Amino acid sequence: PPSRLRSAAAQRLMRALCRPIPPLAAPRARPPRRLAHELLPRILQGSVLPPRVQDLITTHAESLLPPPAALRVKLPELGARLDRVFCNRELRMNDVKVIGFDYDYTLVSYKWALQDLVYERAKNYLLQRLRYPPSLGECSFDRSFPIRGLVFDRRHGVLMKLSYSLAIHADTVHLGRRRLQHDEVIELYGDGLHVPMGEISEHMIILNDLFSLSEACLLADVVQLAIDADIPFDPAALAADVSSAISWVHLSGALHDTVAADPNQYLEPSPRLGEMLEQARLSGKKLFLMTNSSFAFADAGMRFLLGDQWQSLFDVVVTLAQKPAFYRRDSAFRVMSQHGFVKWSQAEHADVAKGRVLVGGSLRELARLTGWTGRQVLYVGDHLMADLAEPRRQAGWATAAIVRELEEELLIQTTEQYKDYHTRALAVSSMLRRLQSLDLPEEERDAALDALEAERHRIRCCAPGLYNSSFGSVFRHNADSTAYAFALKQHVDLYTSRLENLLAYSPHHRFYATRCKILPHDPD
């Protein structure tokens, strides 16, 4: 009882807490959602819904349509969104003492001319060394056809996109340049339209980085060539030939020599990169470059971007790293001499202190020579598997991905056409869920559901074409995330479209993950 409390203040507080709660006032009647009716012309315009279903929707619009706020496409200002770094896991830049960078498509961005070069050199390899039909010479790289994240099935010769659950996106399956019909895809993969993980590792080529765009295009063109010429072919054999051609382009030195001789033709300029790297150093962070490329190739590109003294910006430079094997093996570094020869001796602490270029090596040796471990290291790369998955698993490094396509997809999402598709898709999906709660005859309800499902499919078939007419978005397909997007979520803490976006943030910035619903029952 309040009378037993010693202090007067405590007694007053207790009396306030013990007062009876007044009854709740009757809730105010909500005004009708006029916007729901105003949305109807937009939703029904251009649809293929039967008149009977359109009448049903019009009659029950208040029950079927969600609140107006749920249908609004909420996008930040375009400039801020394009420059944004997206966060999967919280990261405090104060805790990051070391930032490492891959070279290709990270420190350096390439023009489309590089894809043309890779395609042409690999095509000539097939023509000259493997005696492919001369008609292949008429083919060229088509930048509008492939996207990152496709898989090529060596059993059937098809290119396609998979979802995060390894379901096949049937309307992305291409044999050569022809999109297969749904019944043809069913004939190849069965009604489940699913690929077991074991079959992916055994029978499929995963094309997950930007260098693989030219490979995907050449695979499709070679298959199409065989079909057009009515030549019996084994898709696995064609894939092996194309793989050999692509490997030769990268390993023979032909590609590197051409790019190094004319970097202005193939490299995108980055006027602010040097200043941003210098600011990171001045903030007290160590910087290192680790690439699978040779020093000569990286040196030519970095001189073009940053000048002759570019090495002074980095505490450690590692070349010919052979990622991802670098992260798992136990190999010593060797040192490159000032004359460009690789010494026979093992690299030691003195070599790191003097800023000498390291060759080969391993994650374990890097930690021994530098003391860099755990999440004090942030490594930035473009290839999810080769660059970013293993350092998270093996050493707990923080990771960031550079995804160049992100910029273009964000631009598309600001267009009125995308907003229209998005709004209509949300509305139809909502009506599908809510329609079943109406007291309708079973036959009428099922007919309406069938019509709405057909309309949803029609919208979903139109929207991906805004990104890519053959395969759609790199990150989504209909309501599913792609296998590539799932790997991006799984293996990286941060991602953005350009390295400069990340370096523009304060060295003390704290990145917080945007809340995403993992399961439908999670609160918004």
Coordinates of C-alpha atoms in Angstrom, one line a residue:
P1 CA 0.0 0.0 0.0
P2 CA 1.2 3.6 -0.6
S3 CA 1.0 4.4 3.1
R4 CA 3.8 2.0 3.9
L5 CA 6.2 3.7 1.5
R6 CA 8.7 5.9 3.4
S7 CA 9.2 8.8 1.0
A8 CA 6.5 11.3 0.0
A9 CA 7.6 11.1 -3.6
A10 CA 7.4 7.3 -3.6
Q11 CA 3.8 7.6 -2.2
R12 CA 2.7 10.0 -4.9
L13 CA 4.2 7.8 -7.6
M14 CA 2.4 4.7 -6.3
R15 CA -0.9 6.5 -6.0
A16 CA -0.6 7.6 -9.7
L17 CA 0.1 4.1 -10.8
C18 CA -2.8 2.7 -8.8
R19 CA -5.4 5.0 -10.3
P20 CA -8.1 3.2 -12.3
I21 CA -7.6 3.3 -16.1
P22 CA -10.4 5.3 -17.8
P23 CA -12.4 3.3 -20.4
L24 CA -11.1 3.7 -24.0
A25 CA -12.9 6.1 -26.2
A26 CA -14.8 4.7 -29.1
P27 CA -12.5 4.6 -32.2
R28 CA -13.1 7.3 -34.7
A29 CA -14.6 6.2 -38.0
R30 CA -11.9 6.1 -40.7
P31 CA -12.6 8.1 -43.8
P32 CA -13.0 6.0 -46.9
R33 CA -9.8 5.4 -48.8
R34 CA -10.6 7.4 -51.9
L35 CA -7.2 6.8 -53.4
A36 CA -8.0 3.1 -53.6
H37 CA -10.7 3.9 -56.1
E38 CA -8.5 6.4 -57.9
L39 CA -5.9 3.6 -58.4
L40 CA -8.4 1.4 -60.3
P41 CA -8.0 3.0 -63.7
R42 CA -4.2 2.7 -63.4
I43 CA -4.4 -0.9 -62.4
L44 CA -7.1 -2.0 -64.9
Q45 CA -5.8 0.1 -67.8
G46 CA -4.0 -2.1 -70.3
S47 CA -4.8 -5.3 -68.4
V48 CA -6.1 -8.4 -70.0
L49 CA -8.6 -9.1 -67.2
P50 CA -12.0 -10.3 -68.3
P51 CA -14.8 -7.7 -67.9
R52 CA -16.5 -9.9 -65.3
V53 CA -13.3 -9.9 -63.1
Q54 CA -12.8 -6.1 -63.6
D55 CA -16.4 -5.6 -62.4
L56 CA -15.7 -7.7 -59.4
I57 CA -12.6 -5.7 -58.5
T58 CA -14.4 -2.4 -58.9
T59 CA -17.2 -3.6 -56.6
H60 CA -14.8 -4.8 -53.9
A61 CA -12.0 -2.3 -54.4
E62 CA -12.0 -1.2 -50.7
S63 CA -11.5 -4.8 -49.6
L64 CA -9.1 -5.9 -52.3
L65 CA -6.7 -3.0 -52.6
P66 CA -4.0 -2.3 -49.9
P67 CA -3.6 1.1 -48.2
P68 CA -2.2 3.7 -50.6
A69 CA 1.1 3.9 -48.8
A70 CA 1.8 0.2 -49.6
L71 CA 1.5 0.9 -53.3
R72 CA 3.9 3.9 -53.4
V73 CA 7.3 3.3 -54.8
K74 CA 9.6 4.8 -52.2
L75 CA 13.0 5.8 -53.6
P76 CA 15.5 8.3 -52.2
E77 CA 16.9 11.1 -54.3
L78 CA 18.5 9.6 -57.4
G79 CA 22.0 11.1 -56.7
A80 CA 22.1 9.9 -53.2
R81 CA 21.0 6.4 -54.2
L82 CA 23.5 6.0 -57.0
D83 CA 26.4 6.9 -54.6
R84 CA 25.1 4.9 -51.8
V85 CA 26.9 2.0 -50.1
F86 CA 24.4 -0.7 -49.2
C87 CA 25.0 -2.6 -46.0
N88 CA 24.3 -6.3 -45.2
R89 CA 26.0 -6.4 -41.9
E90 CA 26.9 -3.7 -39.5
L91 CA 30.5 -2.4 -39.9
R92 CA 32.2 0.4 -38.0
M93 CA 35.0 2.0 -40.1
N94 CA 36.7 3.0 -36.9
D95 CA 37.4 -0.7 -36.3
V96 CA 38.8 -1.2 -39.8
K97 CA 42.6 -0.6 -39.7
V98 CA 43.5 -2.1 -43.1
I99 CA 41.7 -1.8 -46.4
G100 CA 42.7 -4.2 -49.3
F101 CA 41.7 -3.9 -52.9
D102 CA 41.5 -6.2 -55.9
Y103 CA 42.7 -4.7 -59.2
D104 CA 40.3 -5.8 -62.0
Y105 CA 36.9 -4.2 -61.8
T106 CA 37.7 -2.8 -58.4
L107 CA 40.5 -0.3 -58.5
V108 CA 40.2 -0.3 -62.2
S109 CA 36.9 -0.2 -64.2
Y110 CA 37.0 -1.3 -67.8
K111 CA 35.2 0.0 -70.9
W112 CA 33.1 -2.2 -73.1
A113 CA 36.0 -2.4 -75.4
L114 CA 37.6 -4.9 -73.1
Q115 CA 34.7 -7.4 -73.6
D116 CA 35.0 -6.9 -77.3
L117 CA 38.7 -7.7 -77.1
V118 CA 38.3 -10.8 -75.0
Y119 CA 35.5 -12.1 -77.3
E120 CA 37.5 -11.4 -80.5
R121 CA 40.7 -13.0 -79.2
A122 CA 38.8 -16.1 -78.0
K123 CA 36.8 -16.3 -81.3
N124 CA 40.1 -16.2 -83.3
Y125 CA 41.5 -19.0 -81.1
L126 CA 38.5 -21.2 -82.0
L127 CA 38.8 -20.3 -85.7
Q128 CA 42.6 -20.6 -86.1
R129 CA 43.6 -23.3 -83.6
L130 CA 40.5 -25.5 -83.3
R131 CA 39.3 -25.0 -86.9
Y132 CA 35.8 -23.8 -86.2
P133 CA 33.6 -23.0 -89.2
P134 CA 34.5 -19.6 -90.8
S135 CA 30.9 -18.4 -90.3
L136 CA 31.9 -17.9 -86.6
G137 CA 34.0 -15.0 -87.8
E138 CA 30.8 -13.0 -88.5
C139 CA 29.8 -13.1 -84.8
S140 CA 30.7 -10.3 -82.3
F141 CA 30.2 -9.5 -78.7
D142 CA 26.6 -8.4 -78.0
R143 CA 26.6 -6.3 -74.8
S144 CA 22.8 -6.4 -74.7
F145 CA 22.6 -10.2 -74.4
P146 CA 24.4 -11.6 -71.3
I147 CA 24.3 -10.6 -67.6
R148 CA 26.4 -11.6 -64.7
G149 CA 25.3 -14.6 -62.7
L150 CA 24.1 -17.0 -65.5
V151 CA 24.9 -20.7 -65.6
F152 CA 25.6 -22.8 -68.7
D153 CA 24.4 -26.4 -68.6
R154 CA 27.0 -28.6 -70.3
R155 CA 24.5 -31.4 -70.7
H156 CA 21.8 -29.4 -72.7
G157 CA 23.8 -26.5 -74.0
V158 CA 21.5 -23.9 -72.4
L159 CA 22.2 -20.6 -70.6
M160 CA 19.8 -19.7 -67.8
K161 CA 19.3 -17.8 -64.6
L162 CA 18.7 -19.6 -61.2
S163 CA 17.0 -18.3 -58.1
Y164 CA 18.4 -18.3 -54.6
S165 CA 16.8 -21.7 -54.0
L166 CA 18.3 -23.1 -57.3
A167 CA 14.9 -23.0 -59.1
I168 CA 15.1 -22.4 -62.8
H169 CA 13.7 -19.2 -64.1
A170 CA 12.0 -20.8 -67.1
D171 CA 11.6 -17.7 -69.2
T172 CA 15.4 -17.0 -69.1
V173 CA 16.5 -20.4 -70.5
H174 CA 18.2 -19.9 -73.9
L175 CA 19.5 -22.5 -76.3
G176 CA 22.0 -20.5 -78.4
R177 CA 20.2 -17.2 -78.9
R178 CA 16.7 -18.7 -78.8
R179 CA 14.5 -18.4 -75.7
L180 CA 13.0 -21.9 -75.0
Q181 CA 9.3 -22.3 -74.6
H182 CA 8.0 -23.3 -71.2
D183 CA 7.2 -26.8 -72.3
E184 CA 10.7 -27.3 -73.7
V185 CA 12.2 -26.3 -70.4
I186 CA 9.8 -28.8 -68.6
E187 CA 11.0 -31.5 -71.0
L188 CA 14.7 -30.8 -70.1
Y189 CA 14.3 -30.3 -66.3
G190 CA 10.9 -31.8 -65.3
D191 CA 7.9 -30.1 -63.6
G192 CA 10.0 -29.1 -60.6
L193 CA 12.2 -26.7 -62.5
H194 CA 14.9 -27.2 -60.0
V195 CA 18.6 -28.0 -60.2
P196 CA 20.2 -30.0 -57.3
M197 CA 23.5 -28.5 -56.0
G198 CA 25.4 -31.6 -57.0
E199 CA 24.4 -31.1 -60.6
I200 CA 25.5 -27.5 -60.6
S201 CA 29.0 -28.4 -59.5
E202 CA 29.2 -31.4 -61.8
H203 CA 27.5 -30.2 -65.0
M204 CA 27.3 -26.4 -65.0
I205 CA 29.6 -23.4 -65.5
I206 CA 28.8 -20.5 -63.2
L207 CA 29.4 -17.1 -64.9
N208 CA 29.7 -14.9 -61.9
D209 CA 32.0 -12.0 -62.8
L210 CA 32.2 -9.3 -65.5
F211 CA 34.9 -11.1 -67.4
S212 CA 32.5 -13.9 -67.9
L213 CA 30.1 -11.8 -70.0
S214 CA 32.2 -12.4 -73.2
E215 CA 32.4 -16.1 -72.3
A216 CA 28.6 -16.3 -72.0
C217 CA 28.0 -14.6 -75.3
L218 CA 30.6 -16.8 -77.1
L219 CA 29.0 -20.0 -75.6
A220 CA 25.6 -19.0 -76.9
D221 CA 27.0 -18.0 -80.3
V222 CA 28.9 -21.3 -80.7
V223 CA 25.8 -23.3 -79.8
Q224 CA 23.7 -21.2 -82.2
L225 CA 26.3 -21.8 -85.0
A226 CA 26.0 -25.6 -84.6
I227 CA 22.2 -25.4 -84.7
D228 CA 22.1 -23.2 -87.7
A229 CA 24.6 -25.4 -89.6
D230 CA 22.7 -28.5 -88.5
I231 CA 26.0 -29.9 -87.1
P232 CA 25.5 -32.6 -84.4
F233 CA 27.3 -31.4 -81.3
D234 CA 28.1 -32.3 -77.7
P235 CA 27.5 -29.2 -75.5
A236 CA 30.1 -30.3 -73.1
A237 CA 32.7 -30.4 -75.9
L238 CA 31.8 -26.9 -77.1
A239 CA 31.9 -25.6 -73.6
A240 CA 35.4 -27.1 -73.1
D241 CA 36.6 -25.4 -76.4
V242 CA 35.2 -22.0 -75.3
S243 CA 36.8 -22.4 -71.9
S244 CA 40.1 -23.2 -73.4
A245 CA 39.9 -20.2 -75.7
I246 CA 39.0 -17.8 -72.8
S247 CA 41.8 -19.2 -70.6
W248 CA 44.3 -18.8 -73.5
V249 CA 43.3 -15.1 -73.8
H250 CA 43.9 -14.5 -70.1
L251 CA 47.0 -16.7 -69.6
S252 CA 48.9 -16.2 -72.8
G253 CA 49.6 -12.5 -72.1
A254 CA 47.8 -11.4 -75.3
L255 CA 45.1 -9.6 -73.4
H256 CA 47.3 -8.0 -70.9
D257 CA 49.9 -6.8 -73.4
T258 CA 47.1 -5.2 -75.5
V259 CA 45.5 -3.4 -72.6
A260 CA 48.8 -2.3 -71.0
A261 CA 49.9 -0.9 -74.4
D262 CA 46.8 1.3 -74.7
P263 CA 45.1 1.8 -71.3
N264 CA 43.2 4.8 -72.5
Q265 CA 41.3 2.5 -74.9
Y266 CA 40.2 0.1 -72.3
L267 CA 40.3 1.7 -68.8
E268 CA 37.7 4.2 -67.4
P269 CA 39.4 7.3 -66.0
S270 CA 39.0 7.9 -62.2
P271 CA 40.2 11.4 -61.4
R272 CA 39.3 11.3 -57.7
L273 CA 40.7 7.8 -56.9
G274 CA 44.3 8.9 -56.0
E275 CA 43.0 11.7 -53.7
M276 CA 40.6 9.3 -52.0
L277 CA 43.3 6.7 -51.4
E278 CA 45.5 9.4 -49.9
Q279 CA 42.8 10.6 -47.6
A280 CA 42.3 7.0 -46.4
R281 CA 46.0 6.8 -45.6
L282 CA 46.0 10.1 -43.8
S283 CA 43.2 8.8 -41.6
G284 CA 45.6 6.2 -40.3
K285 CA 44.5 3.2 -42.3
K286 CA 46.9 0.8 -44.0
L287 CA 46.2 0.0 -47.7
F288 CA 47.2 -3.0 -49.8
L289 CA 46.6 -4.2 -53.3
M290 CA 46.2 -8.0 -54.0
T291 CA 45.6 -9.2 -57.5
N292 CA 45.8 -12.4 -59.5
S293 CA 47.3 -10.3 -62.4
S294 CA 51.0 -9.8 -63.0
F295 CA 52.8 -6.8 -61.7
A296 CA 53.5 -5.5 -65.2
F297 CA 49.8 -5.5 -66.1
A298 CA 48.7 -3.9 -62.8
D299 CA 51.6 -1.4 -63.0
A300 CA 50.5 -0.2 -66.4
G301 CA 46.9 0.4 -65.3
M302 CA 47.9 2.1 -62.0
R303 CA 50.3 4.4 -63.7
F304 CA 47.5 5.4 -66.1
L305 CA 45.1 6.1 -63.2
L306 CA 47.4 7.4 -60.4
G307 CA 50.8 8.3 -61.9
D308 CA 54.3 6.8 -61.7
Q309 CA 54.4 7.0 -57.8
W310 CA 51.3 4.9 -57.3
Q311 CA 53.0 2.3 -55.1
S312 CA 53.6 5.0 -52.4
L313 CA 49.8 4.8 -51.7
F314 CA 50.0 1.1 -50.7
D315 CA 51.7 -0.5 -47.7
V316 CA 51.7 -3.9 -49.4
V317 CA 51.4 -5.0 -53.1
V318 CA 50.7 -8.6 -53.8
T319 CA 50.6 -10.0 -57.4
L320 CA 49.9 -13.4 -59.0
A321 CA 48.0 -14.2 -55.8
Q322 CA 46.0 -17.0 -57.4
K323 CA 42.8 -16.3 -55.4
P324 CA 40.8 -18.2 -54.1
A325 CA 43.6 -20.8 -53.6
F326 CA 45.5 -18.0 -51.8
Y327 CA 43.1 -18.1 -48.9
R328 CA 43.4 -21.9 -48.3
R329 CA 47.0 -22.8 -49.0
D330 CA 50.1 -22.4 -46.9
S331 CA 52.6 -20.9 -49.3
A332 CA 55.4 -18.4 -48.7
F333 CA 55.7 -15.1 -50.6
R334 CA 58.6 -14.4 -53.0
V335 CA 59.9 -10.9 -53.7
M336 CA 60.1 -9.1 -57.0
S337 CA 63.4 -7.3 -57.5
Q338 CA 63.7 -3.8 -58.7
H339 CA 64.6 -5.2 -62.1
G340 CA 61.4 -7.2 -62.4
F341 CA 62.8 -10.6 -61.5
V342 CA 61.3 -12.8 -58.9
K343 CA 63.8 -13.8 -56.3
W344 CA 64.3 -17.4 -55.1
S345 CA 64.2 -16.5 -51.4
Q346 CA 61.2 -16.3 -49.1
A347 CA 59.8 -12.9 -48.3
E348 CA 60.4 -11.7 -44.7
H349 CA 59.3 -8.7 -42.5
A350 CA 62.1 -6.5 -43.9
D351 CA 60.7 -6.9 -47.4
V352 CA 57.3 -5.7 -46.3
A353 CA 58.8 -2.8 -44.4
K354 CA 60.7 -1.7 -47.5
G355 CA 57.5 -1.9 -49.6
R356 CA 58.8 -4.5 -52.0
V357 CA 56.3 -6.2 -54.3
L358 CA 55.2 -9.7 -53.1
V359 CA 54.5 -12.6 -55.4
G360 CA 52.2 -15.6 -54.7
G361 CA 52.0 -16.3 -51.0
S362 CA 49.0 -17.1 -48.8
L363 CA 46.6 -15.6 -46.3
R364 CA 48.4 -17.2 -43.5
E365 CA 51.8 -15.7 -44.6
L366 CA 50.2 -12.3 -45.0
A367 CA 48.9 -12.4 -41.5
R368 CA 52.4 -13.5 -40.2
L369 CA 54.2 -10.7 -42.0
T370 CA 51.8 -7.9 -41.2
G371 CA 49.8 -9.0 -38.2
W372 CA 46.5 -8.1 -40.0
T373 CA 43.7 -10.4 -38.9
G374 CA 40.0 -10.5 -38.4
R375 CA 37.5 -7.7 -39.0
Q376 CA 40.2 -5.1 -38.7
V377 CA 40.8 -5.9 -42.4
L378 CA 38.2 -4.8 -45.1
Y379 CA 38.8 -6.4 -48.5
V380 CA 37.1 -4.9 -51.5
G381 CA 36.7 -7.0 -54.7
D382 CA 34.3 -7.7 -57.5
H383 CA 34.2 -11.6 -57.7
L384 CA 32.1 -13.1 -54.9
M385 CA 33.8 -16.5 -55.0
A386 CA 37.4 -15.7 -56.0
D387 CA 37.7 -12.5 -53.9
L388 CA 35.3 -12.3 -51.1
A389 CA 33.8 -15.6 -49.9
E390 CA 37.0 -17.3 -48.6
P391 CA 38.5 -14.4 -46.6
R392 CA 35.3 -14.2 -44.6
R393 CA 35.3 -18.0 -44.0
Q394 CA 39.0 -18.4 -43.4
A395 CA 40.0 -15.2 -41.6
G396 CA 36.8 -13.4 -40.6
W397 CA 37.7 -10.4 -42.8
A398 CA 35.1 -7.8 -43.5
T399 CA 34.3 -7.7 -47.2
A400 CA 32.8 -5.2 -49.7
A401 CA 31.7 -5.9 -53.3
I402 CA 31.9 -3.6 -56.3
V403 CA 28.9 -4.4 -58.5
R404 CA 28.9 -2.1 -61.6
E405 CA 25.5 -3.2 -62.8
L406 CA 23.9 -1.8 -59.7
E407 CA 24.2 1.7 -61.0
E408 CA 22.2 1.0 -64.2
E409 CA 19.5 -1.0 -62.3
L410 CA 19.0 1.8 -59.8
L411 CA 18.6 4.2 -62.7
I412 CA 15.9 2.0 -64.2
Q413 CA 14.1 1.9 -61.0
T414 CA 13.5 5.6 -61.1
T415 CA 11.7 5.5 -64.5
E416 CA 7.9 6.0 -64.6
Q417 CA 7.6 2.7 -66.5
Y418 CA 9.3 0.7 -63.7
K419 CA 7.1 2.5 -61.1
D420 CA 4.0 1.6 -63.1
Y421 CA 4.9 -2.1 -63.3
H422 CA 5.9 -2.1 -59.6
T423 CA 2.6 -0.5 -58.5
R424 CA 0.5 -2.8 -60.6
A425 CA 2.4 -5.9 -59.5
L426 CA 1.9 -5.0 -55.8
A427 CA -1.8 -4.3 -56.4
V428 CA -2.4 -7.6 -58.2
S429 CA -0.5 -9.6 -55.6
S430 CA -2.5 -8.0 -52.8
M431 CA -5.8 -8.8 -54.6
L432 CA -4.8 -12.4 -55.0
R433 CA -4.3 -12.7 -51.2
R434 CA -7.4 -10.8 -50.2
L435 CA -9.8 -12.2 -52.8
Q436 CA -10.1 -15.5 -51.0
S437 CA -11.5 -13.8 -47.9
L438 CA -14.5 -12.5 -49.8
D439 CA -17.7 -14.5 -49.6
L440 CA -17.9 -15.5 -53.2
P441 CA -19.1 -18.7 -55.0
E442 CA -16.3 -21.1 -55.5
E443 CA -16.5 -21.0 -59.3
E444 CA -16.5 -17.2 -59.4
R445 CA -13.6 -17.0 -56.9
D446 CA -11.4 -19.5 -58.8
A447 CA -12.1 -17.9 -62.1
A448 CA -11.1 -14.5 -60.7
L449 CA -7.9 -16.0 -59.1
D450 CA -6.9 -17.6 -62.4
A451 CA -7.4 -14.3 -64.3
L452 CA -5.4 -12.3 -61.7
E453 CA -2.6 -14.9 -61.8
A454 CA -2.4 -14.6 -65.5
E455 CA -2.3 -10.8 -65.2
R456 CA 0.5 -11.0 -62.6
H457 CA 2.5 -13.3 -64.9
R458 CA 2.0 -10.8 -67.8
I459 CA 3.3 -7.9 -65.7
R460 CA 6.2 -10.0 -64.5
C461 CA 7.1 -10.9 -68.0
C462 CA 7.2 -7.2 -69.0
A463 CA 9.2 -5.8 -66.1
P464 CA 12.4 -7.8 -66.5
G465 CA 12.8 -6.5 -70.0
L466 CA 13.5 -3.0 -68.6
Y467 CA 16.8 -4.4 -67.3
N468 CA 17.8 -6.9 -70.0
S469 CA 15.6 -8.3 -72.8
S470 CA 17.0 -11.8 -72.5
F471 CA 17.6 -12.4 -68.8
G472 CA 16.2 -9.5 -66.8
S473 CA 17.7 -8.2 -63.6
V474 CA 21.0 -9.4 -62.1
F475 CA 19.4 -9.4 -58.7
R476 CA 15.8 -10.4 -59.0
H477 CA 13.4 -12.5 -61.1
N478 CA 9.7 -12.0 -60.3
A479 CA 9.4 -12.3 -56.6
D480 CA 12.6 -14.2 -56.1
S481 CA 16.2 -13.2 -55.5
T482 CA 18.7 -14.6 -57.9
A483 CA 21.4 -17.0 -56.9
Y484 CA 23.9 -14.2 -57.5
A485 CA 21.9 -11.8 -55.2
F486 CA 21.8 -14.5 -52.5
A487 CA 25.6 -15.0 -52.7
L488 CA 26.0 -11.2 -52.5
K489 CA 23.9 -11.2 -49.3
Q490 CA 25.8 -14.2 -47.9
H491 CA 29.4 -13.2 -48.5
V492 CA 29.7 -9.4 -48.3
D493 CA 29.2 -6.8 -45.6
L494 CA 28.9 -3.9 -48.0
Y495 CA 28.3 -3.4 -51.7
T496 CA 28.2 -0.5 -54.0
S497 CA 28.5 0.3 -57.7
R498 CA 31.9 2.1 -57.6
L499 CA 34.9 2.0 -55.3
E500 CA 34.8 5.8 -55.1
N501 CA 31.4 5.6 -53.4
L502 CA 32.9 3.7 -50.5
L503 CA 36.0 5.8 -50.2
A504 CA 33.9 9.0 -50.1
Y505 CA 32.5 8.0 -46.7
S506 CA 34.2 9.2 -43.5
P507 CA 36.8 6.9 -42.1
H508 CA 34.8 7.0 -38.9
H509 CA 31.4 6.1 -40.6
R510 CA 29.2 3.4 -39.1
F511 CA 27.3 1.3 -41.6
Y512 CA 24.0 -0.1 -40.4
A513 CA 22.2 -2.8 -42.2
T514 CA 18.8 -2.0 -43.8
R515 CA 16.2 -4.1 -42.2
C516 CA 14.9 -6.8 -44.6
K517 CA 12.1 -9.2 -43.9
I518 CA 13.6 -12.7 -43.9
L519 CA 10.3 -14.6 -43.4
P520 CA 6.8 -13.4 -44.1
H521 CA 5.9 -13.4 -40.4
D522 CA 8.6 -10.9 -39.5
P523 CA 7.3 -7.4 -38.6
D524 CA 7.8 -4.7 -41.2

